[in-house]
Amino acid sequence: MNVRHWLAAAAALAVPALAAAQEVTLRVVSAFPENQFYVKRTLDWIADVNKDGKGVLQLNFIGGPKAIPTFEVGNAVKTGVVDIALTTGAFYTNVMPEADALKLAELSAAEQRKNGATALINKIWQEKGNMYYLARVVEFTPFHLYLNKKIDKPDLTGLKIRITPVYRDFFQAMNAQVMTTAPGEVYTALERGVIDGYGWPIHALFDLNWQEKTKYRVDPGFYNAEVSLIVNLDKWKGLGAAQRDYLARKGLAYEGQNEFWKQYNQDEAKRQAQAGIETITFDAATSRAYVQKANETGWAGLIKAAPQYGPELKKLLSR
Ligand code: 173
């Protein structure tokens, strides 16, 4: 065999080896407690990814906050301690303040993909977080203020409220005394009377048994609860094209199921009423002002913390 033939033969062997990268297994954690419904849904998704991904890509669920504490998950993804996380922006503002902007989106995830918001998010997440933003798996879901003391106007003077960064600017603007905790610590704080209330979505209260310790929900809700899958950027770039496409496709399919939350949230509100949680409401003008204040304080806080990208995010996430 002459040299030219030998080279051709070697090239023919090398090409398939490159095209079919070896099956890779990525490590997944959740910043939400393992008994939360978000995790169950994600485990179903992981099972589906693994079923169709044999020989290509597999996901291995490591655990919830017992594996990596809630507010450390973002840095664990950034540094590659784990490959993928199910989390929300409020839990990784310590990586980049922009993370908390996702709650302010007035556009759906599908609309964000069309108008360039997702591309901007990915630019920021890659640049500042060393993360690839894969998919948003919770939306169409308002946050609410839950209380154990009655109020007759949006004034939280004298009340101690559990928060995450999601609620900080808004609740402080209503004079609340705030205390940041991971979801896993809320039940005990309620039980001990350390807090008079907390911020939380309309759903997933029962997952953690908080209905046992909750008297009131303040209506209306505000913002747009966000839970997403983020991927370590080095891991993402190191995948073969077929593996990356596969994961992106499965992420998109998960995001495509978000309509699910609309009915689920209605059912959850009913279930809260059945569990004896009373609603506190205001007159129409006060309710409008309440929601407006949430938005104004939310964006003001975000732009103050993220002056470079905040205004751009506001433009692409608002109607
Ligand atoms: O209240 C929280 O812990 C929080 O910030 C959050 C965000 C998205 C979904 C659920 C909770």
mmCIF file of C-alpha atoms and ligand atoms in Angstrom:
data_model
loop_
_atom_site.group_PDB
_atom_site.id
_atom_site.type_symbol
_atom_site.label_atom_id
_atom_site.label_comp_id
_atom_site.label_asym_id
_atom_site.label_seq_id
_atom_site.Cartn_x
_atom_site.Cartn_y
_atom_site.Cartn_z
ATOM 1 C CA MET A 1 0.000 0.000 0.000
ATOM 2 C CA ASN A 2 1.522 3.350 -0.987
ATOM 3 C CA VAL A 3 1.420 6.394 1.282
ATOM 4 C CA ARG A 4 -1.523 7.969 -0.437
ATOM 5 C CA HIS A 5 -3.628 4.828 -0.101
ATOM 6 C CA TRP A 6 -2.583 4.464 3.482
ATOM 7 C CA LEU A 7 -3.658 8.031 4.271
ATOM 8 C CA ALA A 8 -7.011 7.517 2.572
ATOM 9 C CA ALA A 9 -7.602 4.352 4.576
ATOM 10 C CA ALA A 10 -6.649 6.084 7.844
ATOM 11 C CA ALA A 11 -8.965 8.987 7.072
ATOM 12 C CA ALA A 12 -11.825 6.615 6.332
ATOM 13 C CA LEU A 13 -11.341 5.010 9.745
ATOM 14 C CA ALA A 14 -11.005 8.314 11.587
ATOM 15 C CA VAL A 15 -14.173 9.943 10.265
ATOM 16 C CA PRO A 16 -16.723 7.545 11.782
ATOM 17 C CA ALA A 17 -14.820 7.618 15.071
ATOM 18 C CA LEU A 18 -15.278 11.392 15.205
ATOM 19 C CA ALA A 19 -18.878 11.357 14.040
ATOM 20 C CA ALA A 20 -20.059 8.894 16.662
ATOM 21 C CA ALA A 21 -18.783 10.263 19.956
ATOM 22 C CA GLN A 22 -19.047 7.889 22.893
ATOM 23 C CA GLU A 23 -22.112 7.903 25.078
ATOM 24 C CA VAL A 24 -21.717 10.571 27.729
ATOM 25 C CA THR A 25 -23.374 10.730 31.149
ATOM 26 C CA LEU A 26 -24.137 14.134 32.676
ATOM 27 C CA ARG A 27 -24.693 14.718 36.384
ATOM 28 C CA VAL A 28 -27.898 16.558 37.296
ATOM 29 C CA VAL A 29 -28.865 18.251 40.573
ATOM 30 C CA SER A 30 -31.938 20.123 41.750
ATOM 31 C CA ALA A 31 -31.873 23.322 43.810
ATOM 32 C CA PHE A 32 -35.431 22.476 44.899
ATOM 33 C CA PRO A 33 -36.119 19.796 47.503
ATOM 34 C CA GLU A 34 -36.456 16.279 46.156
ATOM 35 C CA ASN A 35 -40.058 15.918 47.319
ATOM 36 C CA GLN A 36 -41.118 18.892 45.229
ATOM 37 C CA PHE A 37 -43.210 18.279 42.154
ATOM 38 C CA TYR A 38 -40.657 20.092 39.942
ATOM 39 C CA VAL A 39 -38.221 17.304 40.694
ATOM 40 C CA LYS A 40 -40.713 14.520 39.988
ATOM 41 C CA ARG A 41 -41.515 16.055 36.594
ATOM 42 C CA THR A 42 -37.815 16.404 35.866
ATOM 43 C CA LEU A 43 -37.159 12.786 36.844
ATOM 44 C CA ASP A 44 -39.814 11.763 34.308
ATOM 45 C CA TRP A 45 -38.048 13.898 31.714
ATOM 46 C CA ILE A 46 -34.688 12.353 32.620
ATOM 47 C CA ALA A 47 -36.163 8.865 32.208
ATOM 48 C CA ASP A 48 -37.362 9.844 28.738
ATOM 49 C CA VAL A 49 -33.963 11.355 27.815
ATOM 50 C CA ASN A 50 -32.258 8.159 28.952
ATOM 51 C CA LYS A 51 -34.684 5.872 27.129
ATOM 52 C CA ASP A 52 -34.191 7.589 23.769
ATOM 53 C CA GLY A 53 -30.577 8.532 24.384
ATOM 54 C CA LYS A 54 -28.944 5.116 24.628
ATOM 55 C CA GLY A 55 -25.493 5.277 23.041
ATOM 56 C CA VAL A 56 -25.716 9.060 22.807
ATOM 57 C CA LEU A 57 -26.356 10.779 26.123
ATOM 58 C CA GLN A 58 -27.540 9.795 29.576
ATOM 59 C CA LEU A 59 -28.516 11.868 32.611
ATOM 60 C CA ASN A 60 -27.752 10.822 36.168
ATOM 61 C CA PHE A 61 -29.781 12.542 38.891
ATOM 62 C CA ILE A 62 -27.536 13.119 41.898
ATOM 63 C CA GLY A 63 -30.044 14.747 44.253
ATOM 64 C CA GLY A 64 -31.501 17.920 45.710
ATOM 65 C CA PRO A 65 -30.196 20.464 48.257
ATOM 66 C CA LYS A 66 -28.723 17.685 50.418
ATOM 67 C CA ALA A 67 -26.240 17.074 47.600
ATOM 68 C CA ILE A 68 -25.607 20.764 46.853
ATOM 69 C CA PRO A 69 -27.249 23.502 48.985
ATOM 70 C CA THR A 70 -29.868 25.546 47.105
ATOM 71 C CA PHE A 71 -27.911 28.785 46.894
ATOM 72 C CA GLU A 72 -24.672 27.018 45.876
ATOM 73 C CA VAL A 73 -26.101 25.186 42.870
ATOM 74 C CA GLY A 74 -25.393 28.055 40.454
ATOM 75 C CA ASN A 75 -21.703 28.128 41.319
ATOM 76 C CA ALA A 76 -21.573 24.328 41.130
ATOM 77 C CA VAL A 77 -22.769 24.552 37.512
ATOM 78 C CA LYS A 78 -20.457 27.463 36.755
ATOM 79 C CA THR A 79 -17.378 25.616 37.980
ATOM 80 C CA GLY A 80 -18.390 22.210 36.616
ATOM 81 C CA VAL A 81 -18.834 20.468 39.971
ATOM 82 C CA VAL A 82 -22.111 19.320 38.363
ATOM 83 C CA ASP A 83 -23.136 19.376 34.710
ATOM 84 C CA ILE A 84 -26.819 20.345 34.788
ATOM 85 C CA ALA A 85 -29.124 21.931 37.350
ATOM 86 C CA LEU A 86 -32.821 22.419 37.800
ATOM 87 C CA THR A 87 -32.999 25.784 39.499
ATOM 88 C CA THR A 88 -34.349 29.315 39.371
ATOM 89 C CA GLY A 89 -32.530 32.604 38.797
ATOM 90 C CA ALA A 90 -33.160 33.832 42.348
ATOM 91 C CA PHE A 91 -31.000 30.984 43.640
ATOM 92 C CA TYR A 92 -27.919 32.047 41.657
ATOM 93 C CA THR A 93 -27.826 35.843 41.819
ATOM 94 C CA ASN A 94 -24.472 35.172 43.551
ATOM 95 C CA VAL A 95 -23.210 34.097 40.108
ATOM 96 C CA MET A 96 -24.761 37.062 38.246
ATOM 97 C CA PRO A 97 -27.515 39.485 39.271
ATOM 98 C CA GLU A 98 -29.104 39.132 35.809
ATOM 99 C CA ALA A 99 -30.327 35.661 36.795
ATOM 100 C CA ASP A 100 -33.234 37.205 38.699
ATOM 101 C CA ALA A 101 -34.586 38.939 35.563
ATOM 102 C CA LEU A 102 -36.317 35.808 34.288
ATOM 103 C CA LYS A 103 -39.141 36.250 36.839
ATOM 104 C CA LEU A 104 -39.984 39.581 35.175
ATOM 105 C CA ALA A 105 -40.706 38.110 31.731
ATOM 106 C CA GLU A 106 -44.058 39.103 30.323
ATOM 107 C CA LEU A 107 -43.396 37.010 27.227
ATOM 108 C CA SER A 108 -43.732 33.244 27.150
ATOM 109 C CA ALA A 109 -40.614 31.122 26.744
ATOM 110 C CA ALA A 110 -41.687 30.390 23.157
ATOM 111 C CA GLU A 111 -42.024 34.126 22.446
ATOM 112 C CA GLN A 112 -38.643 34.755 24.060
ATOM 113 C CA ARG A 113 -37.052 32.297 21.635
ATOM 114 C CA LYS A 114 -38.603 34.223 18.738
ATOM 115 C CA ASN A 115 -37.817 37.814 19.773
ATOM 116 C CA GLY A 116 -34.176 37.276 20.719
ATOM 117 C CA ALA A 117 -34.612 37.294 24.514
ATOM 118 C CA THR A 118 -33.390 33.707 24.811
ATOM 119 C CA ALA A 119 -30.351 34.555 22.673
ATOM 120 C CA LEU A 120 -29.551 37.499 24.959
ATOM 121 C CA ILE A 121 -30.068 35.341 28.049
ATOM 122 C CA ASN A 122 -27.696 32.788 26.608
ATOM 123 C CA LYS A 123 -25.079 35.413 25.797
ATOM 124 C CA ILE A 124 -25.154 36.706 29.395
ATOM 125 C CA TRP A 125 -25.351 33.243 30.973
ATOM 126 C CA GLN A 126 -22.342 32.081 28.942
ATOM 127 C CA GLU A 127 -20.304 35.230 29.540
ATOM 128 C CA LYS A 128 -20.991 35.722 33.237
ATOM 129 C CA GLY A 129 -22.094 32.300 34.422
ATOM 130 C CA ASN A 130 -20.143 29.874 32.234
ATOM 131 C CA MET A 131 -23.557 28.290 31.619
ATOM 132 C CA TYR A 132 -25.632 27.252 28.675
ATOM 133 C CA TYR A 133 -29.299 28.124 29.257
ATOM 134 C CA LEU A 134 -31.142 25.008 28.079
ATOM 135 C CA ALA A 135 -34.849 25.383 28.799
ATOM 136 C CA ARG A 136 -37.442 27.095 30.933
ATOM 137 C CA VAL A 137 -39.696 24.466 32.452
ATOM 138 C CA VAL A 138 -41.940 26.625 34.692
ATOM 139 C CA GLU A 139 -43.843 29.707 33.493
ATOM 140 C CA PHE A 140 -47.474 30.938 33.380
ATOM 141 C CA THR A 141 -47.276 30.919 37.185
ATOM 142 C CA PRO A 142 -47.653 33.958 39.459
ATOM 143 C CA PHE A 143 -45.938 34.385 42.803
ATOM 144 C CA HIS A 144 -47.998 35.308 45.852
ATOM 145 C CA LEU A 145 -47.503 36.638 49.332
ATOM 146 C CA TYR A 146 -48.699 34.123 51.960
ATOM 147 C CA LEU A 147 -49.377 35.330 55.498
ATOM 148 C CA ASN A 148 -50.363 34.176 58.942
ATOM 149 C CA LYS A 149 -51.457 37.657 60.013
ATOM 150 C CA LYS A 150 -54.262 39.554 58.359
ATOM 151 C CA ILE A 151 -53.591 42.782 56.489
ATOM 152 C CA ASP A 152 -56.164 45.143 54.970
ATOM 153 C CA LYS A 153 -53.776 47.096 52.771
ATOM 154 C CA PRO A 154 -50.433 46.374 51.059
ATOM 155 C CA ASP A 155 -48.359 47.360 54.055
ATOM 156 C CA LEU A 156 -46.078 44.821 55.728
ATOM 157 C CA THR A 157 -44.782 47.045 58.526
ATOM 158 C CA GLY A 158 -43.926 44.930 61.556
ATOM 159 C CA LEU A 159 -44.098 41.635 59.645
ATOM 160 C CA LYS A 160 -41.199 39.267 59.162
ATOM 161 C CA ILE A 161 -41.385 37.664 55.730
ATOM 162 C CA ARG A 162 -39.324 34.852 54.254
ATOM 163 C CA ILE A 163 -37.944 35.785 50.858
ATOM 164 C CA THR A 164 -35.531 34.905 48.098
ATOM 165 C CA PRO A 165 -34.174 37.624 45.800
ATOM 166 C CA VAL A 166 -37.432 37.250 43.797
ATOM 167 C CA TYR A 167 -39.440 39.180 46.378
ATOM 168 C CA ARG A 168 -36.842 41.357 48.105
ATOM 169 C CA ASP A 169 -37.366 44.729 46.409
ATOM 170 C CA PHE A 170 -41.155 44.464 46.365
ATOM 171 C CA PHE A 171 -41.642 43.276 49.960
ATOM 172 C CA GLN A 172 -39.125 45.787 51.285
ATOM 173 C CA ALA A 173 -40.988 48.530 49.432
ATOM 174 C CA MET A 174 -44.011 47.463 51.526
ATOM 175 C CA ASN A 175 -41.889 47.820 54.679
ATOM 176 C CA ALA A 176 -41.477 44.121 55.422
ATOM 177 C CA GLN A 177 -38.650 42.859 57.544
ATOM 178 C CA VAL A 178 -37.199 40.183 55.259
ATOM 179 C CA MET A 179 -35.275 36.969 55.800
ATOM 180 C CA THR A 180 -33.798 34.898 52.960
ATOM 181 C CA THR A 181 -34.115 31.108 53.176
ATOM 182 C CA ALA A 182 -34.064 28.160 50.826
ATOM 183 C CA PRO A 183 -37.446 26.420 50.362
ATOM 184 C CA GLY A 184 -36.267 23.563 52.575
ATOM 185 C CA GLU A 185 -36.187 25.824 55.634
ATOM 186 C CA VAL A 186 -39.606 27.464 55.334
ATOM 187 C CA TYR A 187 -41.676 24.805 57.128
ATOM 188 C CA THR A 188 -39.574 24.966 60.278
ATOM 189 C CA ALA A 189 -39.551 28.778 60.219
ATOM 190 C CA LEU A 190 -43.363 28.760 60.036
ATOM 191 C CA GLU A 191 -43.669 26.128 62.729
ATOM 192 C CA ARG A 192 -41.458 28.102 65.108
ATOM 193 C CA GLY A 193 -43.223 31.373 64.339
ATOM 194 C CA VAL A 194 -39.947 32.895 63.161
ATOM 195 C CA ILE A 195 -41.744 34.314 60.113
ATOM 196 C CA ASP A 196 -45.216 35.803 59.619
ATOM 197 C CA GLY A 197 -45.344 34.890 55.961
ATOM 198 C CA TYR A 198 -43.442 34.084 52.807
ATOM 199 C CA GLY A 199 -43.290 34.545 49.067
ATOM 200 C CA TRP A 200 -43.993 31.510 46.898
ATOM 201 C CA PRO A 201 -45.710 30.565 43.610
ATOM 202 C CA ILE A 202 -49.426 29.777 43.437
ATOM 203 C CA HIS A 203 -48.486 26.087 43.262
ATOM 204 C CA ALA A 204 -46.295 23.527 45.008
ATOM 205 C CA LEU A 205 -47.184 24.558 48.528
ATOM 206 C CA PHE A 206 -48.592 21.132 49.316
ATOM 207 C CA ASP A 207 -45.381 19.407 48.189
ATOM 208 C CA LEU A 208 -43.730 20.814 51.320
ATOM 209 C CA ASN A 209 -46.803 20.732 53.614
ATOM 210 C CA TRP A 210 -46.855 24.471 54.094
ATOM 211 C CA GLN A 211 -50.684 24.482 53.939
ATOM 212 C CA GLU A 212 -50.547 23.139 57.509
ATOM 213 C CA LYS A 213 -48.949 26.395 58.667
ATOM 214 C CA THR A 214 -50.505 28.962 56.308
ATOM 215 C CA LYS A 215 -53.636 31.039 56.958
ATOM 216 C CA TYR A 216 -53.848 33.555 54.098
ATOM 217 C CA ARG A 217 -52.853 34.074 50.485
ATOM 218 C CA VAL A 218 -52.767 37.656 49.221
ATOM 219 C CA ASP A 219 -54.281 38.121 45.753
ATOM 220 C CA PRO A 220 -53.441 39.136 43.082
ATOM 221 C CA GLY A 221 -50.218 37.341 42.247
ATOM 222 C CA PHE A 222 -47.284 39.039 40.559
ATOM 223 C CA TYR A 223 -44.329 38.187 38.256
ATOM 224 C CA ASN A 224 -43.856 34.949 36.346
ATOM 225 C CA ALA A 225 -42.275 32.086 38.291
ATOM 226 C CA GLU A 226 -39.318 30.649 36.448
ATOM 227 C CA VAL A 227 -37.574 27.311 36.818
ATOM 228 C CA SER A 228 -35.012 26.312 34.224
ATOM 229 C CA LEU A 229 -32.352 23.787 33.269
ATOM 230 C CA ILE A 230 -28.837 25.205 33.028
ATOM 231 C CA VAL A 231 -25.752 23.370 31.765
ATOM 232 C CA ASN A 232 -22.049 23.884 32.506
ATOM 233 C CA LEU A 233 -20.698 25.598 29.393
ATOM 234 C CA ASP A 234 -17.470 23.581 29.132
ATOM 235 C CA LYS A 235 -19.466 20.367 29.314
ATOM 236 C CA TRP A 236 -21.909 21.698 26.728
ATOM 237 C CA LYS A 237 -19.103 22.656 24.328
ATOM 238 C CA GLY A 238 -17.361 19.337 24.872
ATOM 239 C CA LEU A 239 -20.359 17.348 23.676
ATOM 240 C CA GLY A 240 -20.437 16.055 20.127
ATOM 241 C CA ALA A 241 -22.826 17.826 17.762
ATOM 242 C CA ALA A 242 -25.295 14.931 17.891
ATOM 243 C CA GLN A 243 -25.243 14.902 21.696
ATOM 244 C CA ARG A 244 -25.752 18.652 21.902
ATOM 245 C CA ASP A 245 -28.596 18.542 19.381
ATOM 246 C CA TYR A 246 -30.208 15.686 21.259
ATOM 247 C CA LEU A 247 -30.076 17.479 24.616
ATOM 248 C CA ALA A 248 -31.291 20.748 23.067
ATOM 249 C CA ARG A 249 -34.192 18.929 21.396
ATOM 250 C CA LYS A 250 -35.215 17.191 24.628
ATOM 251 C CA GLY A 251 -34.917 20.465 26.556
ATOM 252 C CA LEU A 252 -37.122 22.189 24.042
ATOM 253 C CA ALA A 253 -39.675 19.388 24.275
ATOM 254 C CA TYR A 254 -39.775 19.800 28.069
ATOM 255 C CA GLU A 255 -40.223 23.566 27.715
ATOM 256 C CA GLY A 256 -42.963 22.882 25.166
ATOM 257 C CA GLN A 257 -45.071 21.315 27.922
ATOM 258 C CA ASN A 258 -45.427 24.549 29.910
ATOM 259 C CA GLU A 259 -49.107 24.994 29.051
ATOM 260 C CA PHE A 260 -49.532 22.285 31.663
ATOM 261 C CA TRP A 261 -49.091 24.865 34.437
ATOM 262 C CA LYS A 262 -52.205 26.838 33.522
ATOM 263 C CA GLN A 263 -54.686 24.163 34.597
ATOM 264 C CA TYR A 264 -52.423 22.908 37.358
ATOM 265 C CA ASN A 265 -52.333 26.375 38.933
ATOM 266 C CA GLN A 266 -56.123 26.661 38.893
ATOM 267 C CA ASP A 267 -56.343 23.280 40.600
ATOM 268 C CA GLU A 268 -53.757 24.311 43.173
ATOM 269 C CA ALA A 269 -55.682 27.500 44.044
ATOM 270 C CA LYS A 270 -58.814 25.376 44.615
ATOM 271 C CA ARG A 271 -56.863 22.953 46.714
ATOM 272 C CA GLN A 272 -55.578 25.821 48.871
ATOM 273 C CA ALA A 273 -59.148 27.005 49.471
ATOM 274 C CA GLN A 274 -60.161 23.461 50.410
ATOM 275 C CA ALA A 275 -57.262 23.321 52.859
ATOM 276 C CA GLY A 276 -58.647 26.434 54.576
ATOM 277 C CA ILE A 277 -56.255 29.034 53.190
ATOM 278 C CA GLU A 278 -58.264 32.274 52.964
ATOM 279 C CA THR A 279 -57.574 34.908 50.348
ATOM 280 C CA ILE A 280 -56.879 38.531 51.213
ATOM 281 C CA THR A 281 -57.888 40.872 48.391
ATOM 282 C CA PHE A 282 -57.813 44.635 47.849
ATOM 283 C CA ASP A 283 -60.050 46.925 45.829
ATOM 284 C CA ALA A 284 -59.386 47.070 42.077
ATOM 285 C CA ALA A 285 -57.251 50.228 42.138
ATOM 286 C CA THR A 286 -55.127 48.966 45.045
ATOM 287 C CA SER A 287 -54.655 45.594 43.297
ATOM 288 C CA ARG A 288 -53.488 47.326 40.121
ATOM 289 C CA ALA A 289 -51.088 49.511 42.088
ATOM 290 C CA TYR A 290 -49.817 46.403 43.940
ATOM 291 C CA VAL A 291 -48.893 44.588 40.723
ATOM 292 C CA GLN A 292 -47.434 47.742 39.220
ATOM 293 C CA LYS A 293 -45.291 48.280 42.296
ATOM 294 C CA ALA A 294 -44.036 44.697 42.052
ATOM 295 C CA ASN A 295 -42.930 45.308 38.466
ATOM 296 C CA GLU A 296 -41.419 48.723 39.090
ATOM 297 C CA THR A 297 -39.449 47.703 42.159
ATOM 298 C CA GLY A 298 -38.408 44.435 40.478
ATOM 299 C CA TRP A 299 -36.947 46.105 37.394
ATOM 300 C CA ALA A 300 -35.451 48.989 39.390
ATOM 301 C CA GLY A 301 -33.627 46.510 41.631
ATOM 302 C CA LEU A 302 -32.483 44.411 38.684
ATOM 303 C CA ILE A 303 -31.192 47.371 36.682
ATOM 304 C CA LYS A 304 -29.394 48.761 39.714
ATOM 305 C CA ALA A 305 -27.621 45.435 40.265
ATOM 306 C CA ALA A 306 -27.072 44.797 36.540
ATOM 307 C CA PRO A 307 -26.678 48.195 34.857
ATOM 308 C CA GLN A 308 -25.036 46.752 31.738
ATOM 309 C CA TYR A 309 -27.573 44.136 30.688
ATOM 310 C CA GLY A 310 -30.597 45.103 32.804
ATOM 311 C CA PRO A 311 -32.103 47.630 30.357
ATOM 312 C CA GLU A 312 -31.610 45.252 27.399
ATOM 313 C CA LEU A 313 -33.272 42.419 29.305
ATOM 314 C CA LYS A 314 -36.161 44.708 30.207
ATOM 315 C CA LYS A 315 -36.676 45.625 26.579
ATOM 316 C CA LEU A 316 -36.793 42.029 25.371
ATOM 317 C CA LEU A 317 -38.754 40.532 28.291
ATOM 318 C CA SER A 318 -41.506 43.175 28.445
ATOM 319 C CA ARG A 319 -44.617 43.460 26.242
HETATM 320 O O1 173 B 1 -39.608 31.334 46.749
HETATM 321 C C1 173 B 1 -38.666 30.754 46.196
HETATM 322 O O2 173 B 1 -37.974 29.901 46.753
HETATM 323 C C2 173 B 1 -38.374 31.117 44.800
HETATM 324 O O3 173 B 1 -37.650 32.058 44.556
HETATM 325 C C3 173 B 1 -38.990 30.307 43.728
HETATM 326 C C4 173 B 1 -38.724 30.629 42.386
HETATM 327 C C5 173 B 1 -39.318 29.872 41.391
HETATM 328 C C6 173 B 1 -40.164 28.829 41.708
HETATM 329 C C7 173 B 1 -40.405 28.514 43.030
HETATM 330 C C8 173 B 1 -39.829 29.248 44.049
#
